């Protein structure tokens, strides 16, 4: 019995020992809070951190890094138009509950060279691997068709940045990744998810939060549009009419 007890103890501790032997990421971001003012023209984010390997020794073969930045999720309705009796009409539609308003990925190599399709789907690496949470009521074929259409729409209209060379691990222990956001970036809470990848497997992951908000006059206008939408619309129309009338008067005098 005495010889069996240590063996059972080792078996019980084996999962803990294996988890402790995995590398760990310590992430950070150059700006965890981004303020949008009248002069805002976009921002370039630097996502960096350290890789803590077991025993303090980096492996001989260098790993890869991939950083995904996602904006606030929002529900969307995608409609499909078809020509009926010579008129383009909305025929079918699909609802998605968690479409990100912003998506950016920076990696040390192109994503298809880092992970297979299964790992990419699990960790949502790549725009076509997002978990969009489609609503019920549609067949799997229809859902896949609308998901493909939504991804194409996001690539054309939504802020999407993909840089297959934007990440690097220059000395094996520190990593960095660059990504940029356009001037018309949605406000809200963002997440920056970093994945350490080697031999097609994700060895470690870490997440940092980023907050983008409007300040100054832009914030006042945004709050007025949300809180007093009717009054905001009336004032906007009145200002447009006033400016148009003023411009016509000036041109008449000339």
PDB file of C-alpha atoms in Angstrom:
ATOM      1  CA  UNK A   1       0.000   0.000   0.000  1.00  0.00           C
ATOM      2  CA  UNK A   2       2.873   2.404   0.753  1.00  0.00           C
ATOM      3  CA  UNK A   3       4.253   2.019  -2.799  1.00  0.00           C
ATOM      4  CA  UNK A   4       0.836   2.633  -4.351  1.00  0.00           C
ATOM      5  CA  UNK A   5       0.198   5.947  -2.561  1.00  0.00           C
ATOM      6  CA  UNK A   6       3.109   7.894  -4.187  1.00  0.00           C
ATOM      7  CA  UNK A   7       2.073   6.590  -7.602  1.00  0.00           C
ATOM      8  CA  UNK A   8      -1.501   7.771  -7.077  1.00  0.00           C
ATOM      9  CA  UNK A   9      -0.203  11.133  -5.902  1.00  0.00           C
ATOM     10  CA  UNK A  10       1.919  11.522  -9.035  1.00  0.00           C
ATOM     11  CA  UNK A  11      -1.058  10.664 -11.232  1.00  0.00           C
ATOM     12  CA  UNK A  12      -3.160  13.269  -9.442  1.00  0.00           C
ATOM     13  CA  UNK A  13      -0.479  15.930  -9.832  1.00  0.00           C
ATOM     14  CA  UNK A  14       0.345  15.102 -13.458  1.00  0.00           C
ATOM     15  CA  UNK A  15      -2.246  17.488 -15.006  1.00  0.00           C
ATOM     16  CA  UNK A  16      -1.010  20.317 -12.766  1.00  0.00           C
ATOM     17  CA  UNK A  17       2.594  19.628 -13.716  1.00  0.00           C
ATOM     18  CA  UNK A  18       1.737  19.610 -17.420  1.00  0.00           C
ATOM     19  CA  UNK A  19      -0.201  22.868 -17.172  1.00  0.00           C
ATOM     20  CA  UNK A  20       2.645  24.477 -15.259  1.00  0.00           C
ATOM     21  CA  UNK A  21       5.059  23.400 -17.991  1.00  0.00           C
ATOM     22  CA  UNK A  22       3.272  25.453 -20.615  1.00  0.00           C
ATOM     23  CA  UNK A  23       4.505  28.933 -21.541  1.00  0.00           C
ATOM     24  CA  UNK A  24       2.636  31.984 -20.324  1.00  0.00           C
ATOM     25  CA  UNK A  25       2.043  35.364 -21.955  1.00  0.00           C
ATOM     26  CA  UNK A  26       2.256  38.706 -20.156  1.00  0.00           C
ATOM     27  CA  UNK A  27       0.525  41.146 -22.559  1.00  0.00           C
ATOM     28  CA  UNK A  28       0.253  44.905 -22.674  1.00  0.00           C
ATOM     29  CA  UNK A  29      -0.893  47.580 -25.100  1.00  0.00           C
ATOM     30  CA  UNK A  30       0.463  51.031 -25.888  1.00  0.00           C
ATOM     31  CA  UNK A  31      -2.930  52.682 -25.313  1.00  0.00           C
ATOM     32  CA  UNK A  32      -5.592  51.013 -23.199  1.00  0.00           C
ATOM     33  CA  UNK A  33      -7.821  54.091 -23.495  1.00  0.00           C
ATOM     34  CA  UNK A  34      -8.222  55.973 -26.767  1.00  0.00           C
ATOM     35  CA  UNK A  35      -9.928  59.368 -26.813  1.00  0.00           C
ATOM     36  CA  UNK A  36     -11.681  60.563 -29.966  1.00  0.00           C
ATOM     37  CA  UNK A  37     -11.659  64.332 -30.392  1.00  0.00           C
ATOM     38  CA  UNK A  38     -12.265  66.639 -33.360  1.00  0.00           C
ATOM     39  CA  UNK A  39      -8.693  66.139 -34.603  1.00  0.00           C
ATOM     40  CA  UNK A  40      -8.774  62.327 -34.398  1.00  0.00           C
ATOM     41  CA  UNK A  41      -7.438  60.731 -37.599  1.00  0.00           C
ATOM     42  CA  UNK A  42      -6.998  57.170 -36.403  1.00  0.00           C
ATOM     43  CA  UNK A  43      -4.513  55.502 -34.120  1.00  0.00           C
ATOM     44  CA  UNK A  44      -1.777  52.899 -34.409  1.00  0.00           C
ATOM     45  CA  UNK A  45      -1.713  50.385 -31.585  1.00  0.00           C
ATOM     46  CA  UNK A  46       1.376  48.553 -30.387  1.00  0.00           C
ATOM     47  CA  UNK A  47       0.563  45.286 -28.663  1.00  0.00           C
ATOM     48  CA  UNK A  48       3.559  43.808 -26.909  1.00  0.00           C
ATOM     49  CA  UNK A  49       4.515  41.541 -24.044  1.00  0.00           C
ATOM     50  CA  UNK A  50       6.754  38.826 -22.686  1.00  0.00           C
ATOM     51  CA  UNK A  51       6.750  35.069 -23.148  1.00  0.00           C
ATOM     52  CA  UNK A  52       7.521  33.209 -19.924  1.00  0.00           C
ATOM     53  CA  UNK A  53       8.820  29.745 -20.754  1.00  0.00           C
ATOM     54  CA  UNK A  54       9.119  26.977 -18.146  1.00  0.00           C
ATOM     55  CA  UNK A  55      12.576  27.080 -16.599  1.00  0.00           C
ATOM     56  CA  UNK A  56      13.284  30.419 -18.237  1.00  0.00           C
ATOM     57  CA  UNK A  57      14.656  28.848 -21.428  1.00  0.00           C
ATOM     58  CA  UNK A  58      13.185  29.537 -24.832  1.00  0.00           C
ATOM     59  CA  UNK A  59      12.942  26.560 -27.226  1.00  0.00           C
ATOM     60  CA  UNK A  60      15.415  26.221 -30.071  1.00  0.00           C
ATOM     61  CA  UNK A  61      12.663  26.558 -32.663  1.00  0.00           C
ATOM     62  CA  UNK A  62      10.981  29.927 -32.472  1.00  0.00           C
ATOM     63  CA  UNK A  63       7.198  30.125 -32.110  1.00  0.00           C
ATOM     64  CA  UNK A  64       4.807  32.478 -33.905  1.00  0.00           C
ATOM     65  CA  UNK A  65       2.451  35.135 -32.633  1.00  0.00           C
ATOM     66  CA  UNK A  66      -1.030  36.264 -33.686  1.00  0.00           C
ATOM     67  CA  UNK A  67      -2.950  39.190 -32.184  1.00  0.00           C
ATOM     68  CA  UNK A  68      -6.657  39.709 -32.876  1.00  0.00           C
ATOM     69  CA  UNK A  69      -8.365  42.995 -31.964  1.00  0.00           C
ATOM     70  CA  UNK A  70     -12.157  42.933 -31.970  1.00  0.00           C
ATOM     71  CA  UNK A  71     -14.538  45.832 -31.482  1.00  0.00           C
ATOM     72  CA  UNK A  72     -17.918  45.918 -29.733  1.00  0.00           C
ATOM     73  CA  UNK A  73     -20.284  43.218 -30.935  1.00  0.00           C
ATOM     74  CA  UNK A  74     -23.630  44.230 -32.337  1.00  0.00           C
ATOM     75  CA  UNK A  75     -26.720  42.468 -33.700  1.00  0.00           C
ATOM     76  CA  UNK A  76     -27.161  42.664 -37.452  1.00  0.00           C
ATOM     77  CA  UNK A  77     -29.787  41.677 -39.982  1.00  0.00           C
ATOM     78  CA  UNK A  78     -28.481  40.669 -43.404  1.00  0.00           C
ATOM     79  CA  UNK A  79     -30.978  40.793 -46.271  1.00  0.00           C
ATOM     80  CA  UNK A  80     -30.647  39.134 -49.635  1.00  0.00           C
ATOM     81  CA  UNK A  81     -32.054  40.877 -52.682  1.00  0.00           C
ATOM     82  CA  UNK A  82     -33.347  39.098 -55.751  1.00  0.00           C
ATOM     83  CA  UNK A  83     -34.973  40.293 -58.938  1.00  0.00           C
ATOM     84  CA  UNK A  84     -38.683  39.534 -58.845  1.00  0.00           C
ATOM     85  CA  UNK A  85     -40.808  40.560 -61.839  1.00  0.00           C
ATOM     86  CA  UNK A  86     -38.096  42.956 -62.925  1.00  0.00           C
ATOM     87  CA  UNK A  87     -37.852  44.627 -59.481  1.00  0.00           C
ATOM     88  CA  UNK A  88     -35.084  44.105 -56.928  1.00  0.00           C
ATOM     89  CA  UNK A  89     -36.696  43.063 -53.634  1.00  0.00           C
ATOM     90  CA  UNK A  90     -35.609  41.732 -50.230  1.00  0.00           C
ATOM     91  CA  UNK A  91     -36.453  38.041 -50.421  1.00  0.00           C
ATOM     92  CA  UNK A  92     -34.654  36.398 -47.501  1.00  0.00           C
ATOM     93  CA  UNK A  93     -32.969  37.645 -44.349  1.00  0.00           C
ATOM     94  CA  UNK A  94     -30.874  36.286 -41.484  1.00  0.00           C
ATOM     95  CA  UNK A  95     -30.143  37.727 -38.053  1.00  0.00           C
ATOM     96  CA  UNK A  96     -26.741  37.567 -36.346  1.00  0.00           C
ATOM     97  CA  UNK A  97     -26.382  38.327 -32.643  1.00  0.00           C
ATOM     98  CA  UNK A  98     -22.630  38.950 -32.248  1.00  0.00           C
ATOM     99  CA  UNK A  99     -21.041  40.570 -35.302  1.00  0.00           C
ATOM    100  CA  UNK A 100     -17.965  42.638 -34.346  1.00  0.00           C
ATOM    101  CA  UNK A 101     -17.999  46.266 -35.453  1.00  0.00           C
ATOM    102  CA  UNK A 102     -14.199  46.220 -35.850  1.00  0.00           C
ATOM    103  CA  UNK A 103     -11.748  43.433 -36.605  1.00  0.00           C
ATOM    104  CA  UNK A 104      -7.975  43.466 -36.980  1.00  0.00           C
ATOM    105  CA  UNK A 105      -5.382  40.707 -36.949  1.00  0.00           C
ATOM    106  CA  UNK A 106      -1.599  40.947 -36.987  1.00  0.00           C
ATOM    107  CA  UNK A 107       0.569  37.838 -37.129  1.00  0.00           C
ATOM    108  CA  UNK A 108       4.189  36.899 -37.656  1.00  0.00           C
ATOM    109  CA  UNK A 109       3.216  34.823 -40.702  1.00  0.00           C
ATOM    110  CA  UNK A 110       0.032  34.361 -42.748  1.00  0.00           C
ATOM    111  CA  UNK A 111      -2.580  32.576 -40.647  1.00  0.00           C
ATOM    112  CA  UNK A 112      -3.027  29.576 -43.018  1.00  0.00           C
ATOM    113  CA  UNK A 113       0.664  28.794 -42.449  1.00  0.00           C
ATOM    114  CA  UNK A 114       0.315  28.937 -38.661  1.00  0.00           C
ATOM    115  CA  UNK A 115      -2.786  26.894 -37.819  1.00  0.00           C
ATOM    116  CA  UNK A 116      -5.150  24.458 -39.485  1.00  0.00           C
ATOM    117  CA  UNK A 117      -8.841  25.117 -40.072  1.00  0.00           C
ATOM    118  CA  UNK A 118      -9.897  23.486 -36.792  1.00  0.00           C
ATOM    119  CA  UNK A 119      -7.590  25.556 -34.587  1.00  0.00           C
ATOM    120  CA  UNK A 120      -8.446  28.713 -36.536  1.00  0.00           C
ATOM    121  CA  UNK A 121     -12.149  28.100 -35.910  1.00  0.00           C
ATOM    122  CA  UNK A 122     -11.645  27.412 -32.179  1.00  0.00           C
ATOM    123  CA  UNK A 123      -9.623  30.575 -31.556  1.00  0.00           C
ATOM    124  CA  UNK A 124     -11.437  32.705 -34.192  1.00  0.00           C
ATOM    125  CA  UNK A 125      -8.247  33.410 -36.117  1.00  0.00           C
ATOM    126  CA  UNK A 126      -9.290  35.027 -39.362  1.00  0.00           C
ATOM    127  CA  UNK A 127     -12.381  36.929 -40.390  1.00  0.00           C
ATOM    128  CA  UNK A 128     -14.094  33.846 -41.828  1.00  0.00           C
ATOM    129  CA  UNK A 129     -13.702  32.009 -38.504  1.00  0.00           C
ATOM    130  CA  UNK A 130     -15.714  34.438 -36.396  1.00  0.00           C
ATOM    131  CA  UNK A 131     -18.481  33.011 -34.228  1.00  0.00           C
ATOM    132  CA  UNK A 132     -21.327  35.204 -35.466  1.00  0.00           C
ATOM    133  CA  UNK A 133     -24.136  33.416 -33.550  1.00  0.00           C
ATOM    134  CA  UNK A 134     -26.811  33.268 -36.262  1.00  0.00           C
ATOM    135  CA  UNK A 135     -30.417  33.332 -35.150  1.00  0.00           C
ATOM    136  CA  UNK A 136     -32.681  30.273 -35.266  1.00  0.00           C
ATOM    137  CA  UNK A 137     -35.051  29.364 -38.037  1.00  0.00           C
ATOM    138  CA  UNK A 138     -32.705  28.896 -40.984  1.00  0.00           C
ATOM    139  CA  UNK A 139     -31.181  25.752 -42.414  1.00  0.00           C
ATOM    140  CA  UNK A 140     -27.399  25.244 -42.143  1.00  0.00           C
ATOM    141  CA  UNK A 141     -26.987  25.870 -45.881  1.00  0.00           C
ATOM    142  CA  UNK A 142     -28.828  29.205 -45.674  1.00  0.00           C
ATOM    143  CA  UNK A 143     -26.835  30.200 -42.573  1.00  0.00           C
ATOM    144  CA  UNK A 144     -23.538  29.486 -44.303  1.00  0.00           C
ATOM    145  CA  UNK A 145     -24.617  31.521 -47.328  1.00  0.00           C
ATOM    146  CA  UNK A 146     -25.572  34.499 -45.194  1.00  0.00           C
ATOM    147  CA  UNK A 147     -22.421  34.184 -43.081  1.00  0.00           C
ATOM    148  CA  UNK A 148     -20.322  34.347 -46.244  1.00  0.00           C
ATOM    149  CA  UNK A 149     -22.302  37.376 -47.374  1.00  0.00           C
ATOM    150  CA  UNK A 150     -21.824  39.108 -44.025  1.00  0.00           C
ATOM    151  CA  UNK A 151     -18.076  38.488 -44.099  1.00  0.00           C
ATOM    152  CA  UNK A 152     -17.857  39.930 -47.612  1.00  0.00           C
ATOM    153  CA  UNK A 153     -19.889  42.937 -46.468  1.00  0.00           C
ATOM    154  CA  UNK A 154     -17.569  43.479 -43.490  1.00  0.00           C
ATOM    155  CA  UNK A 155     -14.511  43.322 -45.729  1.00  0.00           C
ATOM    156  CA  UNK A 156     -15.955  46.039 -47.970  1.00  0.00           C
ATOM    157  CA  UNK A 157     -17.608  48.373 -45.458  1.00  0.00           C
ATOM    158  CA  UNK A 158     -16.598  47.631 -41.853  1.00  0.00           C
ATOM    159  CA  UNK A 159     -13.182  48.567 -40.414  1.00  0.00           C
ATOM    160  CA  UNK A 160     -11.151  45.410 -41.089  1.00  0.00           C
ATOM    161  CA  UNK A 161      -7.341  45.313 -40.932  1.00  0.00           C
ATOM    162  CA  UNK A 162      -5.351  42.163 -41.761  1.00  0.00           C
ATOM    163  CA  UNK A 163      -1.548  42.282 -41.601  1.00  0.00           C
ATOM    164  CA  UNK A 164       0.178  38.888 -42.057  1.00  0.00           C
ATOM    165  CA  UNK A 165       3.548  40.450 -41.188  1.00  0.00           C
ATOM    166  CA  UNK A 166       2.448  42.779 -38.401  1.00  0.00           C
ATOM    167  CA  UNK A 167       3.659  40.574 -35.549  1.00  0.00           C
ATOM    168  CA  UNK A 168       7.122  39.399 -34.537  1.00  0.00           C
ATOM    169  CA  UNK A 169       9.088  37.686 -31.774  1.00  0.00           C
ATOM    170  CA  UNK A 170      12.495  39.282 -32.357  1.00  0.00           C
ATOM    171  CA  UNK A 171      14.483  37.598 -29.566  1.00  0.00           C
ATOM    172  CA  UNK A 172      12.352  34.614 -28.652  1.00  0.00           C
ATOM    173  CA  UNK A 173      11.104  36.037 -25.338  1.00  0.00           C
ATOM    174  CA  UNK A 174       9.450  39.322 -26.271  1.00  0.00           C
ATOM    175  CA  UNK A 175       6.780  39.829 -28.889  1.00  0.00           C
ATOM    176  CA  UNK A 176       5.201  42.823 -30.563  1.00  0.00           C
ATOM    177  CA  UNK A 177       2.426  43.463 -33.053  1.00  0.00           C
ATOM    178  CA  UNK A 178       1.222  46.583 -34.819  1.00  0.00           C
ATOM    179  CA  UNK A 179      -2.305  47.342 -35.948  1.00  0.00           C
ATOM    180  CA  UNK A 180      -4.066  50.525 -36.973  1.00  0.00           C
ATOM    181  CA  UNK A 181      -7.614  51.800 -36.641  1.00  0.00           C
ATOM    182  CA  UNK A 182      -9.192  54.267 -39.097  1.00  0.00           C
ATOM    183  CA  UNK A 183     -10.624  57.648 -38.165  1.00  0.00           C
ATOM    184  CA  UNK A 184     -14.210  56.374 -38.242  1.00  0.00           C
ATOM    185  CA  UNK A 185     -13.763  53.685 -35.619  1.00  0.00           C
ATOM    186  CA  UNK A 186     -16.724  52.611 -33.446  1.00  0.00           C
ATOM    187  CA  UNK A 187     -16.646  53.577 -29.782  1.00  0.00           C
ATOM    188  CA  UNK A 188     -16.925  51.011 -27.016  1.00  0.00           C
ATOM    189  CA  UNK A 189     -14.979  48.190 -25.403  1.00  0.00           C
ATOM    190  CA  UNK A 190     -12.400  46.286 -27.465  1.00  0.00           C
ATOM    191  CA  UNK A 191     -10.418  43.134 -26.750  1.00  0.00           C
ATOM    192  CA  UNK A 192      -6.902  42.297 -27.911  1.00  0.00           C
ATOM    193  CA  UNK A 193      -6.382  38.514 -27.878  1.00  0.00           C
ATOM    194  CA  UNK A 194      -2.810  37.254 -28.252  1.00  0.00           C
ATOM    195  CA  UNK A 195      -2.029  33.642 -29.197  1.00  0.00           C
ATOM    196  CA  UNK A 196       1.363  31.940 -29.059  1.00  0.00           C
ATOM    197  CA  UNK A 197       1.469  29.329 -31.829  1.00  0.00           C
ATOM    198  CA  UNK A 198       3.919  26.551 -32.601  1.00  0.00           C
ATOM    199  CA  UNK A 199       3.592  23.507 -34.859  1.00  0.00           C
ATOM    200  CA  UNK A 200      -0.016  24.373 -35.627  1.00  0.00           C
ATOM    201  CA  UNK A 201      -1.058  24.459 -31.952  1.00  0.00           C
ATOM    202  CA  UNK A 202      -1.905  27.389 -29.702  1.00  0.00           C
ATOM    203  CA  UNK A 203       0.423  27.055 -26.715  1.00  0.00           C
ATOM    204  CA  UNK A 204      -0.754  30.084 -24.728  1.00  0.00           C
ATOM    205  CA  UNK A 205      -3.184  32.958 -24.897  1.00  0.00           C
ATOM    206  CA  UNK A 206      -3.846  36.247 -23.150  1.00  0.00           C
ATOM    207  CA  UNK A 207      -6.325  39.117 -23.432  1.00  0.00           C
ATOM    208  CA  UNK A 208      -6.112  42.863 -22.867  1.00  0.00           C
ATOM    209  CA  UNK A 209      -9.013  45.319 -22.837  1.00  0.00           C
ATOM    210  CA  UNK A 210      -9.084  48.577 -24.800  1.00  0.00           C
ATOM    211  CA  UNK A 211     -11.587  51.383 -24.394  1.00  0.00           C
ATOM    212  CA  UNK A 212     -12.393  53.845 -27.192  1.00  0.00           C
ATOM    213  CA  UNK A 213     -14.604  56.804 -26.280  1.00  0.00           C
ATOM    214  CA  UNK A 214     -15.503  60.243 -27.520  1.00  0.00           C
ATOM    215  CA  UNK A 215     -14.615  63.374 -25.539  1.00  0.00           C
ATOM    216  CA  UNK A 216     -15.340  67.057 -25.828  1.00  0.00           C
ATOM    217  CA  UNK A 217     -17.842  68.364 -28.363  1.00  0.00           C
ATOM    218  CA  UNK A 218     -18.017  65.004 -30.168  1.00  0.00           C
ATOM    219  CA  UNK A 219     -19.153  63.307 -26.953  1.00  0.00           C
ATOM    220  CA  UNK A 220     -21.828  65.937 -26.336  1.00  0.00           C
ATOM    221  CA  UNK A 221     -23.181  65.472 -29.869  1.00  0.00           C
ATOM    222  CA  UNK A 222     -23.166  61.678 -29.566  1.00  0.00           C
ATOM    223  CA  UNK A 223     -24.971  61.754 -26.212  1.00  0.00           C
ATOM    224  CA  UNK A 224     -27.539  64.214 -27.561  1.00  0.00           C
ATOM    225  CA  UNK A 225     -28.215  61.973 -30.561  1.00  0.00           C
ATOM    226  CA  UNK A 226     -28.825  58.997 -28.248  1.00  0.00           C
ATOM    227  CA  UNK A 227     -30.742  60.705 -25.441  1.00  0.00           C
ATOM    228  CA  UNK A 228     -32.812  63.284 -27.369  1.00  0.00           C
ATOM    229  CA  UNK A 229     -33.060  61.814 -30.844  1.00  0.00           C
ATOM    230  CA  UNK A 230     -36.163  63.814 -31.873  1.00  0.00           C
ATOM    231  CA  UNK A 231     -34.772  67.150 -30.701  1.00  0.00           C
ATOM    232  CA  UNK A 232     -31.388  66.312 -32.244  1.00  0.00           C
ATOM    233  CA  UNK A 233     -33.027  65.589 -35.610  1.00  0.00           C
ATOM    234  CA  UNK A 234     -35.041  68.826 -35.517  1.00  0.00           C
ATOM    235  CA  UNK A 235     -31.969  70.898 -34.639  1.00  0.00           C
ATOM    236  CA  UNK A 236     -29.912  69.186 -37.361  1.00  0.00           C
ATOM    237  CA  UNK A 237     -32.569  69.917 -39.998  1.00  0.00           C
ATOM    238  CA  UNK A 238     -32.928  73.521 -38.782  1.00  0.00           C
ATOM    239  CA  UNK A 239     -29.169  74.082 -38.947  1.00  0.00           C
ATOM    240  CA  UNK A 240     -29.045  72.625 -42.467  1.00  0.00           C
ATOM    241  CA  UNK A 241     -31.836  74.937 -43.627  1.00  0.00           C
ATOM    242  CA  UNK A 242     -30.202  77.929 -41.949  1.00  0.00           C
ATOM    243  CA  UNK A 243     -26.814  77.238 -43.511  1.00  0.00           C
ATOM    244  CA  UNK A 244     -28.378  76.685 -46.925  1.00  0.00           C
ATOM    245  CA  UNK A 245     -30.323  79.951 -46.672  1.00  0.00           C
ATOM    246  CA  UNK A 246     -27.185  81.810 -45.554  1.00  0.00           C
ATOM    247  CA  UNK A 247     -25.158  80.423 -48.445  1.00  0.00           C
ATOM    248  CA  UNK A 248     -27.861  81.417 -50.955  1.00  0.00           C
ATOM    249  CA  UNK A 249     -27.935  84.967 -49.558  1.00  0.00           C
ATOM    250  CA  UNK A 250     -24.166  85.287 -49.846  1.00  0.00           C
ATOM    251  CA  UNK A 251     -24.159  84.099 -53.468  1.00  0.00           C
ATOM    252  CA  UNK A 252     -26.957  86.519 -54.362  1.00  0.00           C
ATOM    253  CA  UNK A 253     -24.968  89.467 -53.008  1.00  0.00           C
ATOM    254  CA  UNK A 254     -21.981  88.463 -55.122  1.00  0.00           C
TER     255      UNK A 254
END
